[in-house]
Coordinates of C-alpha atoms and ligand atoms in Angstrom, one line a residue:
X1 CA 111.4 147.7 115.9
X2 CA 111.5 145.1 112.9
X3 CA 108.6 142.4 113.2
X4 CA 109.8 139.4 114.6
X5 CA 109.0 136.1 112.9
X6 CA 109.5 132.3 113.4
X7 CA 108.4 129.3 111.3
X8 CA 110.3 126.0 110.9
X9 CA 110.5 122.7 108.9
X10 CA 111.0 119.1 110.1
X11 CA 113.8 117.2 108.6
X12 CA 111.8 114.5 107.6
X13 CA 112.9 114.0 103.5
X14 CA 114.4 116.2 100.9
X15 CA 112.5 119.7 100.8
X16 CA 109.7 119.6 97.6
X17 CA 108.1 122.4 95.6
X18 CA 104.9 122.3 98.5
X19 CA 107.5 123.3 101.4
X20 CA 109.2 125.7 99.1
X21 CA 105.8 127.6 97.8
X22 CA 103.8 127.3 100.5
X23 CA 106.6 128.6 103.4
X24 CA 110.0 129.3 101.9
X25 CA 109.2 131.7 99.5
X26 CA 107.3 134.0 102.1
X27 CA 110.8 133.5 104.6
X28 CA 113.1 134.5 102.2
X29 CA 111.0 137.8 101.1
X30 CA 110.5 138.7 105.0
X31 CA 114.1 138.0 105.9
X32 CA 115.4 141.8 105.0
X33 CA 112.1 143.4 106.6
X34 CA 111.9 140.9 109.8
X35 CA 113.5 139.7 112.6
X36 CA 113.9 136.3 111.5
X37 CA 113.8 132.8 113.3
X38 CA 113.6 129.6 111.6
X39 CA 113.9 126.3 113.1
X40 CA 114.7 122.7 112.2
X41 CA 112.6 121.3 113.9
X42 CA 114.0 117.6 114.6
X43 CA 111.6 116.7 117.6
X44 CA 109.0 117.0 115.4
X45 CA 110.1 114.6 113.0
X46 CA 110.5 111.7 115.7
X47 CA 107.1 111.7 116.3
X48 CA 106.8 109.1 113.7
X49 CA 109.4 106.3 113.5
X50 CA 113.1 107.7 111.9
X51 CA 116.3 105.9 111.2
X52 CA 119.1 107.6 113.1
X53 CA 121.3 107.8 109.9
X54 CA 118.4 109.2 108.2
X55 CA 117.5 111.7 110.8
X56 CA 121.2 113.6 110.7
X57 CA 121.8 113.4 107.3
X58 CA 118.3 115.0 106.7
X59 CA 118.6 117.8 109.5
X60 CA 121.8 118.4 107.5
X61 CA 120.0 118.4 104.3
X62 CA 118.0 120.8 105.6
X63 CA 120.4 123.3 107.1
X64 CA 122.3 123.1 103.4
X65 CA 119.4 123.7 101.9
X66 CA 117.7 126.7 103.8
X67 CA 120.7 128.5 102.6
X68 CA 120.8 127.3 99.1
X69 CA 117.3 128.6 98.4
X70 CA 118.6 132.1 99.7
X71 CA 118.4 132.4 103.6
X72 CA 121.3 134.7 104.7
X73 CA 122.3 133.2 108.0
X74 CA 123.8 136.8 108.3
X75 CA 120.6 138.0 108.3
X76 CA 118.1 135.3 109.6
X77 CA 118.9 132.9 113.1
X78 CA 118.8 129.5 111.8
X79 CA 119.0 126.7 114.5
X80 CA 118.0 123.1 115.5
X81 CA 115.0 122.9 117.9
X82 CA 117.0 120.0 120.1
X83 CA 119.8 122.4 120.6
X84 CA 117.5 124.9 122.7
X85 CA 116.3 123.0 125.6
X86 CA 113.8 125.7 126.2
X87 CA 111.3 124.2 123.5
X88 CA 110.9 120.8 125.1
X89 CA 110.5 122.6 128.6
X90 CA 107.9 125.2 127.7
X91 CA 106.2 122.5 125.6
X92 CA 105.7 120.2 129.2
X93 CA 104.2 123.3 130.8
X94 CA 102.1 124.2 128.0
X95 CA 100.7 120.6 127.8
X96 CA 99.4 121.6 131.2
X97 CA 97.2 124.4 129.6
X98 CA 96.2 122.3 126.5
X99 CA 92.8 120.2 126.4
X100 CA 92.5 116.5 125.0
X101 CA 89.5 118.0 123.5
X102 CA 91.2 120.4 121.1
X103 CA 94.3 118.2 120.3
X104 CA 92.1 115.5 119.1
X105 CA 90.1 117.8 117.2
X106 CA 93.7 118.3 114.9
X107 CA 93.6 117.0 111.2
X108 CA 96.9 116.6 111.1
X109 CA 97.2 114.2 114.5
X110 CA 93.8 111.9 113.0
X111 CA 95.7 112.0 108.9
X112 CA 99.1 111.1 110.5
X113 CA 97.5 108.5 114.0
X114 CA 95.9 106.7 110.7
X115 CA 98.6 106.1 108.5
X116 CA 100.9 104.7 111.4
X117 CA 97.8 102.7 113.3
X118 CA 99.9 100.6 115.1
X119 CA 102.5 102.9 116.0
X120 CA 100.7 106.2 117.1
X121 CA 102.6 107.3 119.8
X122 CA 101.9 109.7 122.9
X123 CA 104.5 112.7 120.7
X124 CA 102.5 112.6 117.7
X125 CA 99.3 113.6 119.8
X126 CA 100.6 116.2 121.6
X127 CA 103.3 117.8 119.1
X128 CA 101.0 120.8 118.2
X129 CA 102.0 121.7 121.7
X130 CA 105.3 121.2 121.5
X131 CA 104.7 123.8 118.0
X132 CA 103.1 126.2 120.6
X133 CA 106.0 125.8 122.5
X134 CA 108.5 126.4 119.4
X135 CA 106.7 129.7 118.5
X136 CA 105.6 130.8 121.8
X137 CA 108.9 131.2 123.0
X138 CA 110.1 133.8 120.2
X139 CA 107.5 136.4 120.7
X140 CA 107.0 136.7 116.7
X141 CA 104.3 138.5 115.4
X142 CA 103.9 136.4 112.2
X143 CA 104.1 132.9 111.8
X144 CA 104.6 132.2 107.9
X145 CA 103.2 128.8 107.0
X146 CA 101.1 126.9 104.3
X147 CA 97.8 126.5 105.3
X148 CA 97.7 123.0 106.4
X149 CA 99.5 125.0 109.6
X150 CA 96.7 126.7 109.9
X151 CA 94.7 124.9 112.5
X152 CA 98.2 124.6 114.8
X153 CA 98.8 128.2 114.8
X154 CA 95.5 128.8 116.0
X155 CA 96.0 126.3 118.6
X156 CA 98.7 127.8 119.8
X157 CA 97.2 131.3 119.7
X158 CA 94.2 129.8 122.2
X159 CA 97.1 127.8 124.7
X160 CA 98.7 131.5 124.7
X161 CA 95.3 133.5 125.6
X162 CA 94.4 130.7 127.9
X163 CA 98.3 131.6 129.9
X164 CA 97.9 135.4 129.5
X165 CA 94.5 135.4 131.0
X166 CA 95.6 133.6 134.0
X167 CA 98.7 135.1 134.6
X168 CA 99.0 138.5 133.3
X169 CA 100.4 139.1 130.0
X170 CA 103.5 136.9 128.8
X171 CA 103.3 135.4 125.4
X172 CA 102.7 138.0 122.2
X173 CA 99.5 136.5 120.6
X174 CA 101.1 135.4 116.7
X175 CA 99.3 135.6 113.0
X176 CA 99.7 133.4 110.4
X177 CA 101.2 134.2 107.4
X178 CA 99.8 132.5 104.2
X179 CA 100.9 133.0 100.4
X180 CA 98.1 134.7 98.4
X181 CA 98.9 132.3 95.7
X182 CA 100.3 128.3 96.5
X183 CA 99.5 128.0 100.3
X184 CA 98.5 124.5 99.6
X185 CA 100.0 122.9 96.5
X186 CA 98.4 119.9 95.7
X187 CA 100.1 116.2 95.1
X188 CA 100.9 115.7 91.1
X189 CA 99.5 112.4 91.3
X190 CA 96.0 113.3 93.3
X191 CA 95.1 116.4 93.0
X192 CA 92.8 116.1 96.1
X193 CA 95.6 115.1 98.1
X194 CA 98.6 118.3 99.8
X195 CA 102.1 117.5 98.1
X196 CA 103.7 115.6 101.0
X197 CA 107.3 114.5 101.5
X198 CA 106.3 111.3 103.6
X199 CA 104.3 110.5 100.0
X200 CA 103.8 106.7 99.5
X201 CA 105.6 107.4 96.2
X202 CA 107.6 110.0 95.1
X203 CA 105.6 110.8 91.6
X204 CA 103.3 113.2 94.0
X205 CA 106.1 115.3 94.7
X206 CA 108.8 117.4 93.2
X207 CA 111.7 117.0 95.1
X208 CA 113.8 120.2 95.9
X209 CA 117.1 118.2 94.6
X210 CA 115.2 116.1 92.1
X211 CA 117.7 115.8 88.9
X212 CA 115.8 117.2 85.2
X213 CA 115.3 114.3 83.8
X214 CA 113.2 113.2 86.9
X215 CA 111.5 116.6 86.9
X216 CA 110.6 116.2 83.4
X217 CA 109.2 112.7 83.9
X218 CA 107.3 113.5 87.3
X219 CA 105.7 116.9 85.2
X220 CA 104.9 114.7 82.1
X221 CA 103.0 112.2 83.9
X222 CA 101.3 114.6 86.6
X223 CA 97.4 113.9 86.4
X224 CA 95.4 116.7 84.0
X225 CA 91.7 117.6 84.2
X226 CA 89.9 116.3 81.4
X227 CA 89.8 118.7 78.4
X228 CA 92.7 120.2 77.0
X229 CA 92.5 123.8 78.0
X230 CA 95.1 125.2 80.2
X231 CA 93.3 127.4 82.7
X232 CA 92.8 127.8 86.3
X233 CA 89.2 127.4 87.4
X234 CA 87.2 124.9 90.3
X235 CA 86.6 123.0 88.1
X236 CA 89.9 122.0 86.9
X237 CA 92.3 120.9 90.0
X238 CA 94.6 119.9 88.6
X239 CA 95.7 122.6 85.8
X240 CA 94.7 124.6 88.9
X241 CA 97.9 123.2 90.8
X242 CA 100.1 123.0 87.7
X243 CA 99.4 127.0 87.0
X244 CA 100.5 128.0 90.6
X245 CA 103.6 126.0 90.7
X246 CA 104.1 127.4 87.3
X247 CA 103.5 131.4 88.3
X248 CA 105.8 130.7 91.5
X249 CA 108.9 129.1 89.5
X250 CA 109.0 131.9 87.3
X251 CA 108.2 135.8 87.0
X252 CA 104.9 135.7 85.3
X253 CA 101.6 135.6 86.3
X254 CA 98.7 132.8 85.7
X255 CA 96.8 135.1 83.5
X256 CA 99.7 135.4 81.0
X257 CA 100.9 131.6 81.6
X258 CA 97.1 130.7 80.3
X259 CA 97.6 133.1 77.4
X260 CA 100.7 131.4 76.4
X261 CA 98.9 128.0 75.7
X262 CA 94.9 128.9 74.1
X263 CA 94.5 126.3 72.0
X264 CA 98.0 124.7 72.6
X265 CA 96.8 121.5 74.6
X266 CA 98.9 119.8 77.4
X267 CA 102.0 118.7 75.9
X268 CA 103.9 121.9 75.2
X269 CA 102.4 123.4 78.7
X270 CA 103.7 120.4 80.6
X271 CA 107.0 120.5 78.7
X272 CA 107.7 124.3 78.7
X273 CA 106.3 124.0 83.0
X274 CA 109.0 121.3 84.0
X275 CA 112.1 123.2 82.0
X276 CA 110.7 126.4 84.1
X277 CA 111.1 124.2 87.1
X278 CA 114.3 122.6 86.0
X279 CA 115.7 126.4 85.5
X280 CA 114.4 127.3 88.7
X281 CA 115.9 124.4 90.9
X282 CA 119.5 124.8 88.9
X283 CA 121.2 127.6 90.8
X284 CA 119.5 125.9 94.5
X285 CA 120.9 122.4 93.5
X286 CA 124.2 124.0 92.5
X287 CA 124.6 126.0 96.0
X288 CA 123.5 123.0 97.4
X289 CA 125.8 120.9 96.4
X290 CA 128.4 122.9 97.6
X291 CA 127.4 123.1 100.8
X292 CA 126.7 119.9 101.6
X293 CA 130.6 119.2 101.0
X294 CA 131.0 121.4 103.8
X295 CA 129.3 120.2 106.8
X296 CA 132.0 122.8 109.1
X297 CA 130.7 125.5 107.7
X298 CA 126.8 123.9 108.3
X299 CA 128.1 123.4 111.9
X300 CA 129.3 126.9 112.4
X301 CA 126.5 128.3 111.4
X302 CA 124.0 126.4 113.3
X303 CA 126.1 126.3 116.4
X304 CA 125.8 130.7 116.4
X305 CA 121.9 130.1 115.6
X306 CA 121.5 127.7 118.4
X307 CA 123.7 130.4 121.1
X308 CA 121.2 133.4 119.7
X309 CA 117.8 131.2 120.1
X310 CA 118.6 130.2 123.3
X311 CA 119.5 133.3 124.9
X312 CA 116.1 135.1 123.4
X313 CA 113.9 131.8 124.1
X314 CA 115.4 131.5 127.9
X315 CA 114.2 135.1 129.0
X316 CA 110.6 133.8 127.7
X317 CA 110.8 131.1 129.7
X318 CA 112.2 132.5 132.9
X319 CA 109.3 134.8 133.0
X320 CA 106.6 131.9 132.5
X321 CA 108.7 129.4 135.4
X322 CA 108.9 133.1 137.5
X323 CA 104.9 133.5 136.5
X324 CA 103.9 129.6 137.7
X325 CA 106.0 130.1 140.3
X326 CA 108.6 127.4 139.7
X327 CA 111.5 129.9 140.3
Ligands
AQP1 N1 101.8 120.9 99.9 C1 102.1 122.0 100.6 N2 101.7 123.2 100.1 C2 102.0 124.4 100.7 N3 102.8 124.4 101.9 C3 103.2 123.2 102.4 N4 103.9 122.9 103.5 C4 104.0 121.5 103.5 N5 103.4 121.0 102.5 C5 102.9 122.0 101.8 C6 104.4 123.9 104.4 O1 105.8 123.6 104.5 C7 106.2 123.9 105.8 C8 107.0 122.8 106.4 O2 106.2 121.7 106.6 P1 106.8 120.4 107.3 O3 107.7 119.6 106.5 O4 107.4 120.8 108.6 O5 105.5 119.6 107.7 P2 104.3 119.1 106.8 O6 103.4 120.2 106.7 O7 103.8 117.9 107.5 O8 105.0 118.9 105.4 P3 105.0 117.5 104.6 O9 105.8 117.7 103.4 O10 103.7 116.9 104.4 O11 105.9 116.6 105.6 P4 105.6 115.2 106.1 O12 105.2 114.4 104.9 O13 106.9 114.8 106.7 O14 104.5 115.3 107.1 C9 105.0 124.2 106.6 O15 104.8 125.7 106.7 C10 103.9 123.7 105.8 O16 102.6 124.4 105.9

């Protein structure tokens, strides 16, 4: 039996280098190997104001590019969380076996509740559950994610131990999945700071569709360590984050990246890292722009992910409401 394994995105902004490192590129190596699940997850993005226009032209964006970046939706079941009722039903019965406690403990919930004071709603508390809910319901084995995931997976590995002890054994406990190298690349502009697609500007990040001239100018201008020696080490953040995105874009290693530029300064190593990124994005931009002129075909293929997600995730469920005693 192949490994099963789920992980999804919200459609909240263009994809960036972060998303792509940190999750993508693990997905796309497991798809062959795995039985493979991944989700748009829309729900999650309303937990935080949206514009309708916005939202479906971004879950759109997304499903054109999952496929540019090289999932096979032969292969792999891509689907939209709204389409499988299942998520937000198992997600109500879970928050019956999720603390206050541990939900406030989330980084996520206290980074996110503070940059929208006013408007922190009742969603954005409890979305690790509805998370729980979204990989519960798949029985994976492996949850691929960056590490800022981390803390929710584990959350949702506790709400699942808390429901098997009670009831017998129903939800197959998940591990996370990180990248050895790049499971948290780091914003160009604050090297303390995760790259972030809800950025307050967009110099942090390197935008999946960005054109090259704005690659070029966002590389050029990304904040450097003080010195002028390219290497990864603590302390040097920065170069640190610059050396990852560099080994992932392309097929060498940091140790020969740093080798490339003793005694070479900056300027050539930022030049030479955002045409390596600029190469990389090409063939992703150009199959993404084809798709996108094609929302049918988008359609079709999200409308067979949605009928094979909700016919696994329903037979998960059945056994929980049979289990609580609902049905
Ligand atoms: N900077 C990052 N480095 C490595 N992995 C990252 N991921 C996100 N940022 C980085 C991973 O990408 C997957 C999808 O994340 P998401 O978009 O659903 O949510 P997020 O983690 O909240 O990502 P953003 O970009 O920061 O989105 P916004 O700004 O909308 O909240 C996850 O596996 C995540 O770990």
């Amino acid at each position: 039996m192949k490994q099963r394994i789920l992980s999804g995105i919200q459609p909240s902004g263009a994809l960036h280098l972060g998303n792509y490192i940190g999750a993508i590129r693990q997905w796309k190596d497991l798809q062959d190997s795995s039985d493979a699940f991944f989700c748009i997850v829309d729900y999650h993005a309303i937990t935080v104001p949206q514009d309708p226009q916005d939202l479906y032209d971004n879950i759109h964006q997304l499903a054109a590019m999952y496929v540019a970046i090289g999932l096979d939706p032969n292969k792999v079941t891509l689907f939209k969380q709204s389409d499988v009722s299942a998520h937000t039903e198992l997600a109500w019965i879970l928050n019956c076996f999720s603390h206050m406690g541990e939900l406030e403990r989330m980084t996520q919930y206290k980074d996110k509740k503070a940059k929208h004071k006013q408007r922190s709603t009742v969603g954005l508390f409890t979305y690790p559950v509805l998370m729980a809910a979204d990989i519960l319901l798949y029985q994976p084995h492996l949850v691929p994610v960056g590490e800022d995931q981390k803390q929710h997976v584990e959350l949702t590995r506790n709400i699942a131990e808390r429901f098997n002890q009670r009831y017998g054994e129903t939800f197959r406990i998940p591990d996370v999945l990180h990248p050895k190298q790049g499971a948290r690349i780091m914003s160009l502009d604050d090297p303390t700071k995760k790259m972030s697609k809800s950025a307050t500007t967009e110099r942090g990040y390197i935008s999946l569709i960005d054109p090259p001239d704005v690659v070029m100018k966002k590389v050029k201008r990304a904040v450097t360590d003080s010195g002028d020696e390219v290497k990864a080490v603590a302390d040097k953040p920065a170069l640190t984050n610059l050396l990852t995105i560099y080994t992932a874009v392309t097929a060498k290693s940091i140790g020969e990246i740093e080798q490339l530029y003793v005694g070479q300064g900056y300027g050539r190593f930022k030049k030479e890292l955002a045409e390596a990124i600029i190469e990389f994005l090409r063939p992703i931009q150009e199959k993404y722009n084809e798709l996108i002129d094609h929302p049918a075909e988008l359609q079709k293929i999200l409308e067979a992910g949605k009928e094979k997600a909700s016919t696994v995730a329903q037979i998960t469920l059945d056994d929980v409401k049979t289990k609580l005693g609902v049905i």
